[in-house]
Amino acid sequence: MKREIPILITLITGVFCLIGFFVPHPLIRNFYDDIQQWVIVIVGATYVLGVANLLRINMVQVSQRSPDWPYKIVLLAGLLGMMAIGFSEGAHYSDDGSKFQWMYNRVYSPMSATMFALLAFFIASAAFRAFRIRSFEALLLAIAAFILMIGRVPIGNAIHPIIPAAADWLMEVPQNAAKRGILIGAALGVMATGIRLILGMEKTYGSGEST
Amino acid sequence: MSLASIASLDRRWIFLAVGLLVILPLAFGFHIAPVEPSPRSRGFYDAIEKLPEGSTVLLAGDYDPSTIAENYPMHLAAARHLMRRNMKIIALALYPAGPPLTDQVLHLVGEEFHKKEGIDYVNLGYKTGNELVMSSMGSSIPRTFPVDRRGIAVTQIPVMKGIQNYEQFALLVNVSAGFPGTKEWVQQVVSRYHLPMVAGVTAVSAPEYYPYLQTGQLHGLLGGMAGAAEYEALIERPALAMRGMDAQSLAHVFIALMILLGNLAFLGKQPARRA
């Protein structure tokens, strides 16, 4: 029963959601909407679990003085500090000039943007050290990269209008063809996985095993 | 200096060069080349221009501060374009850290165009659930978002009057950094409710959406800061993205040169290896 009940629940809700997607009759639609609301609530609850798990793992690592434990103190201080400030301001946490907004604008936002901005430095370094043209395919990739990098910014058009035109062709023809193939393949894979889940052939969500 | 010796170049010199190439144009604002709008940016612009004045538009800002350099300028430009044309804006975010950015955009542009929160625009805030939120909004927006970001019941907000589901929107404008974002809006809303849509996305994710552009599921696409700059040129309101174009141009040229230099250094080392 431990295995059969989850499979039965998956089968019933899976088939019902499929029907609900296509049938707009109020009888089905209302229950379909209710299921969606339940799932939204469950997903929200998982955030609480996520925070609890993060706290537990990091507090254990700090208490055991595991490698890089000082960084985990920073993480815990950031998490608990933001939460404390947010809760202390109640419903006004999002008001202009609130402490939470100050933390968001002056600490979280610049740090987050900095992490992404660091990519520019590492991409330049990687371009110099790792992008080696060792084969014909690598040569094609390098030519495409050159055209796209120069053609995607105004300087490309200033050098010659053919560069952005070539960049557009690369994106709209070969790239698009490959991307479309990947999209169709992925969609078929998702459909197959969905059918396997509904029919109980895929049980990884329950037991960690697949048959 | 031989080609082989270039290979041992300390990467800190590369970091310094990238830093200078980005900081100097931003600091001194010199102008390398004019921005030419692409058909994709023009499609984005035309989709908003074609709407009757006063239409209601859904503005989804699905990003957080990590991609602020690319997404914020296009979000700002889209809000400016919409408010200039007196559109009613219903905004939301499917990224937990997204709503403050949407607030900033709407308050800043709202002040420029003398628009009032609740009357001309509203920020519904964040709701967890990703695609489920999109799907649920198709049945009932007031049920999915009972209150706005300030905690005011949507039934009490003038701009939300008559808004039940996607049927009341003329266009969906999505500013997206990834998941959940443009792809999910196309799959859950455009294909199901046939709501016209345009999207502004990060440069790295833009290629993913070209198939949707070609099929007409997306009417326009802004790719990264370059796309945002093209859009700023179209609305004739140069701002953050235009200012960043020189820095981006120089950084792109530098990276292309680095690939070339790296390979020249690699070639220089070849005979020594064979020997």
Short mmCIF file of C-alpha atoms in Angstrom, two decimals:
data_model
loop_
_atom_site.label_atom_id
_atom_site.label_comp_id
_atom_site.label_asym_id
_atom_site.label_seq_id
_atom_site.Cartn_x
_atom_site.Cartn_y
_atom_site.Cartn_z
CA MET A 1 0.00 0.00 0.00
CA LYS A 2 2.94 2.30 0.70
CA ARG A 3 3.77 2.22 -3.01
CA GLU A 4 0.31 1.89 -4.49
CA ILE A 5 -1.37 4.88 -2.79
CA PRO A 6 1.09 7.53 -4.09
CA ILE A 7 0.87 5.99 -7.59
CA LEU A 8 -2.95 6.08 -7.41
CA ILE A 9 -2.94 9.73 -6.27
CA THR A 10 -0.54 10.62 -9.12
CA LEU A 11 -2.70 8.76 -11.64
CA ILE A 12 -5.95 10.43 -10.57
CA THR A 13 -4.58 13.97 -10.26
CA GLY A 14 -2.48 13.61 -13.43
CA VAL A 15 -5.42 12.47 -15.55
CA PHE A 16 -7.70 15.07 -13.96
CA CYS A 17 -5.24 17.92 -14.63
CA LEU A 18 -4.92 16.78 -18.25
CA ILE A 19 -8.72 16.86 -18.60
CA GLY A 20 -8.92 20.17 -16.72
CA PHE A 21 -6.45 21.74 -19.14
CA PHE A 22 -8.70 21.04 -22.12
CA VAL A 23 -12.26 21.02 -20.67
CA PRO A 24 -13.58 24.43 -19.55
CA HIS A 25 -16.81 23.04 -17.96
CA PRO A 26 -17.32 24.78 -14.55
CA LEU A 27 -17.60 21.45 -12.71
CA ILE A 28 -14.14 20.41 -13.81
CA ARG A 29 -12.67 23.89 -14.01
CA ASN A 30 -13.49 24.83 -10.40
CA PHE A 31 -11.88 21.73 -8.97
CA TYR A 32 -8.93 22.15 -11.35
CA ASP A 33 -8.47 25.72 -10.04
CA ASP A 34 -8.67 24.45 -6.46
CA ILE A 35 -5.89 21.94 -7.14
CA GLN A 36 -3.74 24.74 -8.54
CA GLN A 37 -4.31 26.84 -5.41
CA TRP A 38 -3.38 23.88 -3.21
CA VAL A 39 -0.16 23.38 -5.14
CA ILE A 40 0.71 27.09 -4.83
CA VAL A 41 0.23 26.80 -1.04
CA ILE A 42 2.35 23.62 -0.90
CA VAL A 43 5.13 25.25 -2.94
CA GLY A 44 5.03 28.23 -0.54
CA ALA A 45 5.38 25.86 2.41
CA THR A 46 8.46 24.29 0.86
CA TYR A 47 10.23 27.67 1.15
CA VAL A 48 9.87 27.41 4.94
CA LEU A 49 11.33 23.90 4.79
CA GLY A 50 14.15 25.21 2.60
CA VAL A 51 15.07 27.93 5.09
CA ALA A 52 14.88 25.46 8.00
CA ASN A 53 17.15 23.04 6.14
CA LEU A 54 19.63 25.78 5.27
CA LEU A 55 19.76 26.86 8.91
CA ARG A 56 20.21 23.31 10.18
CA ILE A 57 23.00 22.36 7.75
CA ASN A 58 24.97 25.56 8.24
CA MET A 59 24.60 25.67 12.01
CA VAL A 60 25.90 22.10 12.25
CA GLN A 61 28.87 22.99 10.03
CA VAL A 62 29.67 26.06 12.13
CA SER A 63 29.46 24.10 15.38
CA GLN A 64 31.80 21.42 13.94
CA ARG A 65 34.23 24.06 12.60
CA SER A 66 34.11 22.41 9.17
CA PRO A 67 36.12 23.97 6.27
CA ASP A 68 35.06 27.56 5.41
CA TRP A 69 32.89 27.80 8.53
CA PRO A 70 33.40 31.59 8.90
CA TYR A 71 31.62 32.09 5.55
CA LYS A 72 28.67 30.13 6.88
CA ILE A 73 28.40 32.55 9.79
CA VAL A 74 28.14 35.38 7.23
CA LEU A 75 25.41 33.44 5.42
CA LEU A 76 23.47 32.82 8.64
CA ALA A 77 23.87 36.43 9.76
CA GLY A 78 22.62 37.67 6.38
CA LEU A 79 19.64 35.31 6.36
CA LEU A 80 18.57 35.93 9.95
CA GLY A 81 19.35 39.65 9.79
CA MET A 82 17.20 40.25 6.71
CA MET A 83 14.39 38.15 8.20
CA ALA A 84 14.53 40.01 11.52
CA ILE A 85 14.46 43.42 9.83
CA GLY A 86 11.62 42.34 7.53
CA PHE A 87 9.50 40.93 10.37
CA SER A 88 10.18 43.94 12.62
CA GLU A 89 8.71 46.27 9.99
CA GLY A 90 5.64 44.11 9.45
CA ALA A 91 3.43 45.12 6.54
CA HIS A 92 5.58 48.22 5.92
CA TYR A 93 8.72 46.30 5.02
CA SER A 94 8.29 47.24 1.35
CA ASP A 95 7.66 50.96 1.92
CA ASP A 96 10.11 53.43 0.41
CA GLY A 97 12.67 54.32 3.06
CA SER A 98 12.13 51.20 5.18
CA LYS A 99 15.18 49.43 6.67
CA PHE A 100 14.40 46.33 4.63
CA GLN A 101 14.40 48.38 1.42
CA TRP A 102 17.67 49.99 2.47
CA MET A 103 19.25 46.55 2.96
CA TYR A 104 17.83 45.39 -0.37
CA ASN A 105 19.10 48.44 -2.29
CA ARG A 106 22.42 48.96 -0.53
CA VAL A 107 23.53 45.41 0.28
CA TYR A 108 21.65 42.64 -1.50
CA SER A 109 21.25 44.33 -4.88
CA PRO A 110 24.89 45.47 -5.40
CA MET A 111 26.29 42.16 -4.13
CA SER A 112 24.02 40.18 -6.40
CA ALA A 113 24.83 42.34 -9.44
CA THR A 114 28.55 42.12 -8.65
CA MET A 115 28.48 38.33 -8.76
CA PHE A 116 26.99 38.46 -12.26
CA ALA A 117 29.36 41.23 -13.38
CA LEU A 118 32.39 39.14 -12.41
CA LEU A 119 31.52 36.93 -15.39
CA ALA A 120 32.93 39.55 -17.77
CA PHE A 121 36.39 39.19 -16.19
CA PHE A 122 36.36 35.43 -16.17
CA ILE A 123 35.01 35.18 -19.72
CA ALA A 124 37.86 37.39 -20.98
CA SER A 125 40.41 35.29 -19.10
CA ALA A 126 38.84 32.02 -20.32
CA ALA A 127 38.77 33.33 -23.90
CA PHE A 128 42.52 33.82 -23.70
CA ARG A 129 43.41 30.60 -21.90
CA ALA A 130 40.85 27.99 -22.94
CA PHE A 131 39.37 28.78 -26.37
CA ARG A 132 41.81 26.79 -28.54
CA ILE A 133 41.15 26.24 -32.24
CA ARG A 134 42.29 22.64 -32.54
CA SER A 135 39.82 21.37 -35.15
CA PHE A 136 37.66 22.51 -38.07
CA GLU A 137 34.58 22.55 -35.81
CA ALA A 138 36.41 24.74 -33.29
CA LEU A 139 37.38 27.08 -36.15
CA LEU A 140 33.70 27.36 -37.20
CA LEU A 141 32.76 28.07 -33.58
CA ALA A 142 35.45 30.74 -33.31
CA ILE A 143 34.32 32.45 -36.53
CA ALA A 144 30.69 32.41 -35.35
CA ALA A 145 31.75 33.78 -31.95
CA PHE A 146 33.72 36.61 -33.59
CA ILE A 147 30.82 37.59 -35.84
CA LEU A 148 28.28 37.47 -33.01
CA MET A 149 30.38 39.32 -30.46
CA ILE A 150 31.17 42.15 -32.86
CA GLY A 151 27.85 42.09 -34.73
CA ARG A 152 25.71 42.30 -31.61
CA VAL A 153 27.07 45.68 -30.48
CA PRO A 154 27.02 49.08 -32.25
CA ILE A 155 30.73 48.92 -33.10
CA GLY A 156 29.97 46.02 -35.49
CA ASN A 157 27.69 48.19 -37.59
CA ALA A 158 30.24 50.98 -37.51
CA ILE A 159 32.94 48.65 -38.91
CA HIS A 160 30.68 47.30 -41.69
CA PRO A 161 26.89 46.71 -41.92
CA ILE A 162 27.54 43.17 -43.17
CA ILE A 163 28.74 42.13 -39.68
CA PRO A 164 25.37 42.62 -37.89
CA ALA A 165 23.62 41.13 -40.95
CA ALA A 166 25.83 38.03 -40.71
CA ALA A 167 25.18 37.87 -36.94
CA ASP A 168 21.43 37.99 -37.59
CA TRP A 169 21.71 35.22 -40.19
CA LEU A 170 23.68 33.03 -37.78
CA MET A 171 21.04 33.51 -35.08
CA GLU A 172 18.00 33.13 -37.28
CA VAL A 173 19.06 30.20 -39.45
CA PRO A 174 21.63 27.71 -38.05
CA GLN A 175 21.10 28.64 -34.39
CA ASN A 176 17.34 28.67 -34.72
CA ALA A 177 17.29 25.29 -36.47
CA ALA A 178 19.38 23.71 -33.73
CA LYS A 179 17.37 25.36 -30.97
CA ARG A 180 14.10 24.24 -32.51
CA GLY A 181 15.34 20.65 -32.67
CA ILE A 182 16.36 20.81 -29.01
CA LEU A 183 13.00 22.32 -28.03
CA ILE A 184 11.01 19.64 -29.87
CA GLY A 185 13.19 16.90 -28.41
CA ALA A 186 12.84 18.29 -24.89
CA ALA A 187 9.06 18.64 -25.29
CA LEU A 188 8.75 15.01 -26.41
CA GLY A 189 10.89 13.99 -23.43
CA VAL A 190 8.67 15.93 -21.01
CA MET A 191 5.55 14.33 -22.51
CA ALA A 192 7.06 10.86 -22.22
CA THR A 193 8.10 11.50 -18.61
CA GLY A 194 4.60 12.82 -17.82
CA ILE A 195 2.96 9.72 -19.24
CA ARG A 196 5.39 7.47 -17.35
CA LEU A 197 4.59 9.33 -14.11
CA ILE A 198 0.84 9.10 -14.61
CA LEU A 199 1.03 5.39 -15.46
CA GLY A 200 3.21 4.68 -12.43
CA MET A 201 6.21 3.60 -14.51
CA GLU A 202 8.35 6.40 -13.05
CA LYS A 203 8.51 6.19 -9.28
CA THR A 204 11.59 8.25 -8.51
CA TYR A 205 9.46 10.88 -6.72
CA GLY A 206 8.41 8.32 -4.13
CA SER A 207 11.17 5.80 -3.64
CA GLY A 208 14.26 7.03 -5.39
CA GLU A 209 14.01 4.09 -7.77
CA SER A 210 13.03 3.92 -11.43
CA THR A 211 11.58 0.87 -13.12
CA MET B 1 58.18 39.43 -26.68
CA SER B 2 57.68 36.09 -28.45
CA LEU B 3 54.30 34.49 -29.15
CA ALA B 4 55.06 31.70 -26.70
CA SER B 5 55.78 34.17 -23.91
CA ILE B 6 52.32 35.70 -24.35
CA ALA B 7 50.85 32.40 -23.16
CA SER B 8 52.24 33.02 -19.69
CA LEU B 9 50.55 36.43 -19.43
CA ASP B 10 49.30 36.98 -15.88
CA ARG B 11 45.52 36.98 -15.96
CA ARG B 12 45.42 39.98 -13.64
CA TRP B 13 46.48 42.10 -16.65
CA ILE B 14 43.42 40.81 -18.47
CA PHE B 15 41.21 41.67 -15.49
CA LEU B 16 42.72 45.15 -15.37
CA ALA B 17 42.14 45.70 -19.09
CA VAL B 18 38.49 44.55 -18.84
CA GLY B 19 37.97 46.80 -15.82
CA LEU B 20 39.37 49.85 -17.61
CA LEU B 21 37.48 49.12 -20.85
CA VAL B 22 34.22 49.00 -18.89
CA ILE B 23 34.81 51.81 -16.40
CA LEU B 24 36.28 54.46 -18.73
CA PRO B 25 33.37 54.64 -21.23
CA LEU B 26 30.87 54.60 -18.36
CA ALA B 27 32.76 57.36 -16.54
CA PHE B 28 33.49 59.64 -19.48
CA GLY B 29 30.59 58.73 -21.76
CA PHE B 30 32.34 58.92 -25.11
CA HIS B 31 30.38 57.76 -28.10
CA ILE B 32 31.81 55.03 -30.35
CA ALA B 33 28.98 54.23 -32.73
CA PRO B 34 25.24 54.91 -33.08
CA VAL B 35 22.74 52.25 -32.02
CA GLU B 36 20.78 50.74 -34.92
CA PRO B 37 17.49 49.05 -33.89
CA SER B 38 17.11 45.45 -35.05
CA PRO B 39 13.83 44.00 -36.42
CA ARG B 40 13.35 42.21 -33.07
CA SER B 41 13.51 45.45 -31.08
CA ARG B 42 11.33 47.16 -33.65
CA GLY B 43 8.78 44.34 -33.22
CA PHE B 44 8.74 45.03 -29.46
CA TYR B 45 8.25 48.74 -30.07
CA ASP B 46 5.57 48.27 -32.75
CA ALA B 47 3.56 45.86 -30.59
CA ILE B 48 3.11 48.62 -27.98
CA GLU B 49 2.65 51.38 -30.55
CA LYS B 50 -0.18 49.48 -32.24
CA LEU B 51 -2.23 49.21 -29.05
CA PRO B 52 -5.08 51.67 -28.58
CA GLU B 53 -4.25 54.32 -25.96
CA GLY B 54 -5.48 53.45 -22.51
CA SER B 55 -5.29 49.66 -23.02
CA THR B 56 -4.46 47.46 -20.06
CA VAL B 57 -1.11 45.70 -20.22
CA LEU B 58 0.33 42.93 -18.05
CA LEU B 59 3.96 43.74 -17.16
CA ALA B 60 5.82 40.77 -15.71
CA GLY B 61 9.25 41.63 -14.27
CA ASP B 62 10.70 38.16 -13.76
CA TYR B 63 14.24 38.96 -12.68
CA ASP B 64 16.21 39.92 -9.61
CA PRO B 65 19.24 42.15 -8.94
CA SER B 66 21.73 39.62 -10.34
CA THR B 67 20.69 40.58 -13.90
CA ILE B 68 19.87 44.20 -13.13
CA ALA B 69 22.41 45.53 -15.70
CA GLU B 70 20.53 43.89 -18.55
CA ASN B 71 16.92 43.65 -17.38
CA TYR B 72 16.42 46.89 -15.46
CA PRO B 73 17.06 49.26 -18.44
CA MET B 74 14.56 47.37 -20.62
CA HIS B 75 12.02 47.26 -17.78
CA LEU B 76 12.40 51.00 -17.32
CA ALA B 77 12.15 51.70 -21.06
CA ALA B 78 9.05 49.50 -21.42
CA ALA B 79 7.35 51.24 -18.49
CA ARG B 80 8.20 54.64 -20.03
CA HIS B 81 6.79 53.60 -23.39
CA LEU B 82 3.62 52.21 -21.81
CA MET B 83 2.98 55.21 -19.57
CA ARG B 84 3.74 57.65 -22.36
CA ARG B 85 0.91 55.99 -24.27
CA ASN B 86 -1.36 56.13 -21.20
CA MET B 87 -1.59 52.36 -20.80
CA LYS B 88 -2.88 50.88 -17.56
CA ILE B 89 -0.17 48.64 -16.11
CA ILE B 90 -0.81 45.54 -14.01
CA ALA B 91 2.64 44.44 -12.85
CA LEU B 92 3.84 41.32 -11.07
CA ALA B 93 7.01 39.30 -10.51
CA LEU B 94 7.63 35.57 -10.37
CA TYR B 95 11.10 36.00 -8.84
CA PRO B 96 11.07 36.38 -5.04
CA ALA B 97 13.50 39.31 -5.13
CA GLY B 98 11.79 40.94 -8.12
CA PRO B 99 8.97 43.10 -6.66
CA PRO B 100 11.19 45.89 -5.24
CA LEU B 101 12.67 46.40 -8.71
CA THR B 102 9.19 46.58 -10.23
CA ASP B 103 8.27 49.12 -7.52
CA GLN B 104 11.32 51.23 -8.37
CA VAL B 105 10.53 51.16 -12.09
CA LEU B 106 6.85 52.02 -11.64
CA HIS B 107 7.41 54.75 -9.04
CA LEU B 108 10.22 56.38 -11.04
CA VAL B 109 8.38 56.37 -14.36
CA GLY B 110 5.04 57.09 -12.67
CA GLU B 111 6.46 60.33 -11.28
CA GLU B 112 7.85 61.29 -14.71
CA PHE B 113 4.44 60.90 -16.34
CA HIS B 114 2.34 61.99 -13.33
CA LYS B 115 0.69 58.58 -12.98
CA LYS B 116 -0.80 57.41 -9.71
CA GLU B 117 -0.36 54.02 -8.08
CA GLY B 118 -3.66 52.17 -7.92
CA ILE B 119 -5.27 54.35 -10.59
CA ASP B 120 -2.85 54.03 -13.51
CA TYR B 121 -0.73 51.11 -12.36
CA VAL B 122 -0.47 48.48 -9.68
CA ASN B 123 2.25 46.12 -8.49
CA LEU B 124 0.68 42.81 -7.51
CA GLY B 125 4.01 41.63 -6.14
CA TYR B 126 5.36 38.10 -5.98
CA LYS B 127 3.51 34.82 -5.86
CA THR B 128 5.22 31.47 -5.53
CA GLY B 129 4.27 28.62 -7.88
CA ASN B 130 5.95 29.54 -11.18
CA GLU B 131 3.85 28.18 -14.10
CA LEU B 132 0.97 27.44 -11.76
CA VAL B 133 0.59 31.15 -11.06
CA MET B 134 0.40 31.83 -14.80
CA SER B 135 -2.14 29.06 -15.27
CA SER B 136 -4.16 30.12 -12.22
CA MET B 137 -4.33 33.72 -13.47
CA GLY B 138 -6.10 32.38 -16.55
CA SER B 139 -9.01 31.39 -14.31
CA SER B 140 -9.02 34.32 -11.90
CA ILE B 141 -6.47 37.05 -11.25
CA PRO B 142 -8.22 38.37 -8.08
CA ARG B 143 -8.16 34.84 -6.67
CA THR B 144 -4.49 34.33 -7.54
CA PHE B 145 -3.49 37.80 -6.27
CA PRO B 146 -6.12 38.77 -3.65
CA VAL B 147 -4.00 41.76 -2.52
CA ASP B 148 -1.36 43.94 -4.15
CA ARG B 149 2.19 44.42 -2.88
CA ARG B 150 1.05 47.04 -0.38
CA GLY B 151 -1.53 44.64 1.05
CA ILE B 152 -4.54 46.44 -0.43
CA ALA B 153 -7.35 44.15 -1.64
CA VAL B 154 -7.39 44.15 -5.45
CA THR B 155 -11.16 44.63 -5.35
CA GLN B 156 -10.46 48.08 -3.82
CA ILE B 157 -7.91 49.13 -6.47
CA PRO B 158 -9.41 51.23 -9.32
CA VAL B 159 -6.99 49.99 -12.01
CA MET B 160 -7.97 46.39 -11.20
CA LYS B 161 -11.65 47.08 -11.80
CA GLY B 162 -13.00 44.60 -14.34
CA ILE B 163 -9.77 42.58 -14.44
CA GLN B 164 -10.71 38.93 -14.14
CA ASN B 165 -8.27 37.01 -16.33
CA TYR B 166 -6.10 37.38 -19.43
CA GLU B 167 -9.05 38.44 -21.60
CA GLN B 168 -8.84 41.98 -20.25
CA PHE B 169 -5.21 42.46 -21.34
CA ALA B 170 -4.14 43.81 -24.72
CA LEU B 171 -0.52 42.69 -24.37
CA LEU B 172 1.85 40.81 -22.11
CA VAL B 173 5.23 42.49 -21.66
CA ASN B 174 7.71 40.15 -20.00
CA VAL B 175 11.15 41.13 -18.73
CA SER B 176 12.84 37.86 -17.94
CA ALA B 177 16.12 36.50 -16.58
CA GLY B 178 15.34 32.81 -17.05
CA PHE B 179 13.02 30.44 -15.20
CA PRO B 180 10.16 31.16 -14.68
CA GLY B 181 10.00 33.62 -17.52
CA THR B 182 9.47 34.07 -21.21
CA LYS B 183 9.38 30.39 -22.18
CA GLU B 184 6.80 29.59 -19.49
CA TRP B 185 4.63 32.60 -20.35
CA VAL B 186 4.60 31.47 -24.00
CA GLN B 187 3.76 27.88 -23.07
CA GLN B 188 1.16 28.63 -20.39
CA VAL B 189 -0.45 31.84 -21.61
CA VAL B 190 0.30 32.68 -25.26
CA SER B 191 -0.41 29.20 -26.59
CA ARG B 192 -3.48 28.73 -24.38
CA TYR B 193 -5.08 32.17 -24.14
CA HIS B 194 -3.61 33.70 -27.34
CA LEU B 195 -2.50 36.84 -25.52
CA PRO B 196 -0.02 38.82 -27.69
CA MET B 197 3.38 38.96 -26.04
CA VAL B 198 6.74 40.72 -26.26
CA ALA B 199 9.81 39.91 -24.16
CA GLY B 200 13.03 41.46 -22.97
CA VAL B 201 15.57 38.86 -21.87
CA THR B 202 19.22 38.49 -20.90
CA ALA B 203 21.64 38.22 -23.83
CA VAL B 204 22.75 34.74 -22.83
CA SER B 205 19.18 33.39 -22.89
CA ALA B 206 17.99 35.27 -26.02
CA PRO B 207 18.83 32.48 -28.52
CA GLU B 208 16.37 30.22 -26.70
CA TYR B 209 13.45 32.45 -27.73
CA TYR B 210 14.19 32.86 -31.44
CA PRO B 211 11.90 29.94 -32.38
CA TYR B 212 9.00 31.68 -30.61
CA LEU B 213 9.81 34.88 -32.47
CA GLN B 214 9.82 33.10 -35.80
CA THR B 215 6.46 31.43 -35.12
CA GLY B 216 4.88 34.76 -34.15
CA GLN B 217 4.27 33.68 -30.54
CA LEU B 218 6.53 36.56 -29.59
CA HIS B 219 5.98 39.85 -31.42
CA GLY B 220 9.29 41.32 -30.36
CA LEU B 221 12.41 40.45 -28.42
CA LEU B 222 15.02 42.57 -26.66
CA GLY B 223 18.24 40.63 -26.14
CA GLY B 224 20.42 41.90 -23.31
CA MET B 225 21.69 45.42 -22.85
CA ALA B 226 22.13 45.84 -26.61
CA GLY B 227 18.42 45.09 -27.13
CA ALA B 228 17.51 47.54 -24.38
CA ALA B 229 19.69 50.23 -26.01
CA GLU B 230 17.97 49.65 -29.36
CA TYR B 231 14.61 50.03 -27.65
CA GLU B 232 15.74 53.22 -25.90
CA ALA B 233 16.71 54.56 -29.34
CA LEU B 234 13.26 53.68 -30.69
CA ILE B 235 11.38 55.43 -27.87
CA GLU B 236 13.85 58.33 -28.24
CA ARG B 237 14.72 58.25 -24.56
CA PRO B 238 18.43 57.35 -24.19
CA ALA B 239 19.11 56.04 -20.69
CA LEU B 240 21.03 53.33 -18.84
CA ALA B 241 21.44 50.86 -21.73
CA MET B 242 22.65 53.47 -24.24
CA ARG B 243 25.27 54.58 -21.70
CA GLY B 244 26.45 50.99 -21.36
CA MET B 245 26.83 50.34 -25.09
CA ASP B 246 30.33 51.76 -25.47
CA ALA B 247 31.58 49.70 -22.53
CA GLN B 248 29.93 46.58 -23.97
CA SER B 249 31.30 47.27 -27.47
CA LEU B 250 34.86 47.59 -26.16
CA ALA B 251 34.53 44.54 -23.90
CA HIS B 252 33.26 42.42 -26.84
CA VAL B 253 36.14 43.55 -29.07
CA PHE B 254 38.60 42.82 -26.26
CA ILE B 255 37.25 39.30 -25.73
CA ALA B 256 37.47 38.64 -29.49
CA LEU B 257 41.09 39.84 -29.39
CA MET B 258 41.78 37.60 -26.41
CA ILE B 259 40.59 34.55 -28.38
CA LEU B 260 42.88 35.56 -31.24
CA LEU B 261 45.84 36.28 -28.98
CA GLY B 262 45.35 33.07 -27.01
CA ASN B 263 45.44 31.04 -30.20
CA LEU B 264 48.48 32.86 -31.56
CA ALA B 265 50.27 32.07 -28.31
CA PHE B 266 49.12 28.46 -28.63
CA LEU B 267 50.53 28.30 -32.19
CA GLY B 268 53.78 29.81 -30.97
CA LYS B 269 54.20 26.96 -28.51
CA GLN B 270 53.54 24.21 -31.07
CA PRO B 271 57.08 23.71 -32.53
CA ALA B 272 58.55 23.49 -29.05
CA ARG B 273 56.05 20.76 -28.16
CA ARG B 274 56.89 18.74 -31.30
CA ALA B 275 60.57 19.02 -30.55
#
